[in-house]
Amino acid sequence: MNNFLRLRRPDDWHLHLRDQQMLAAVAPWSADLGRAIIMPNLVPPVVTGSEAAAYRDRITAALPENATLRPLMTLYLTEATDPADVVGAHAQGIISAVKLYPAGATTNSASGVRDFDRVRPVFEAMAEAGVPLCVHGEVTDPAVDIFDREAVFIDRVLDPIRRATPSLRVVMEHVTTSDGVDYVRAGGDIGATITTHHLVINRNHILAGGIRPHYYCLPVAKRESHRLALVEAATSGDPRFFSGTDSAPHPDRAKESACGCAGCFTAPNWLSICAHVFEEAGAIDRLEAFTSLNGPAFYRLPPNKDHIRLVRRDEPAVFPDRIEAGGETVTVFDPGFPLFWHIETDA
């Protein structure tokens, strides 16, 4: 067994850093990344190029002095989004993508899209300018079971969008089902991020033996067969799949309430968890592709030039159970098993 790995510095192609006191608390945990696609679902959301630039400045100010992270900003798509602002912000290097939230699908998505025909001019402008569309792939129809909402979204929304605008570049974010994996593999200019927690948990982790709110996320974890499909896709080396943690911090009081917030805070330990999953799958040699190569290739960026080291030791790596954020606590995702892969700065 290989006890040592040297990887190109990883990126995170789906990351929530929040704002204000929460931003100050969580940003340092992602400071050692190369790049990260930053989610725009603040309150109020980041909807214009100027707002994205201002948010990028706040993130940079919250990072430690020696941080390597370069935040790649996104715009929150609304039915009032100006195609010219999207194209202009992308041309100026302010944004790297646009995020589509179906209205009501997840945290702070009330300003998202209800009528997809109203945003077709934005999709057409994005396709012409080469701006990727990052998709939260779930329908919000209350008649659709929550465990089926990704598969139904593909049929009702995503496939019609791609057929109408075939040159639009799409990232199916936090894919959670074998249906999603199969759709991405079917071809076209489409990729998919897979989260750390969806590689580890299935719906039993949330519900069996009692409700465990710190495993509740959206899209919700599915059956074990779907988790295994995600592990197979992530560890296959297929360049269409890459790491996007969807690390999403919430105060414990909000997670543990009568109507708990969705999201898992994985920023502190995600890479050690991924190394464990890849090792268990006999694919540790493919970890670098998933964390450091496939994402840049999709976004037409070079891999990071510098490297990090992962060392497998006999003693488990130690991570905090929770962190403090402005007088609140935020629980760190617990994978349920010890983590023996330690991350080091490359010599």
mmCIF file of C-alpha atoms in Angstrom, residues 154 175 177-187 229 240-241:
data_model
loop_
_atom_site.group_PDB
_atom_site.id
_atom_site.type_symbol
_atom_site.label_atom_id
_atom_site.label_comp_id
_atom_site.label_asym_id
_atom_site.label_seq_id
_atom_site.Cartn_x
_atom_site.Cartn_y
_atom_site.Cartn_z
ATOM 1 C CA ILE A 154 -33.098 16.006 -15.496
ATOM 2 C CA VAL A 175 -24.979 14.907 -8.222
ATOM 3 C CA THR A 177 -28.070 9.571 -7.994
ATOM 4 C CA SER A 178 -27.108 6.917 -10.494
ATOM 5 C CA ASP A 179 -29.573 8.708 -12.807
ATOM 6 C CA GLY A 180 -27.421 11.836 -12.623
ATOM 7 C CA VAL A 181 -24.204 9.888 -13.155
ATOM 8 C CA ASP A 182 -25.681 8.161 -16.214
ATOM 9 C CA TYR A 183 -26.941 11.451 -17.632
ATOM 10 C CA VAL A 184 -23.523 13.090 -17.357
ATOM 11 C CA ARG A 185 -21.898 10.067 -18.960
ATOM 12 C CA ALA A 186 -24.356 10.229 -21.858
ATOM 13 C CA GLY A 187 -22.245 12.986 -23.364
ATOM 14 C CA ALA A 229 -22.694 4.808 -8.034
ATOM 15 C CA ARG A 240 -16.405 14.563 -16.249
ATOM 16 C CA PHE A 241 -16.505 14.105 -12.455
#
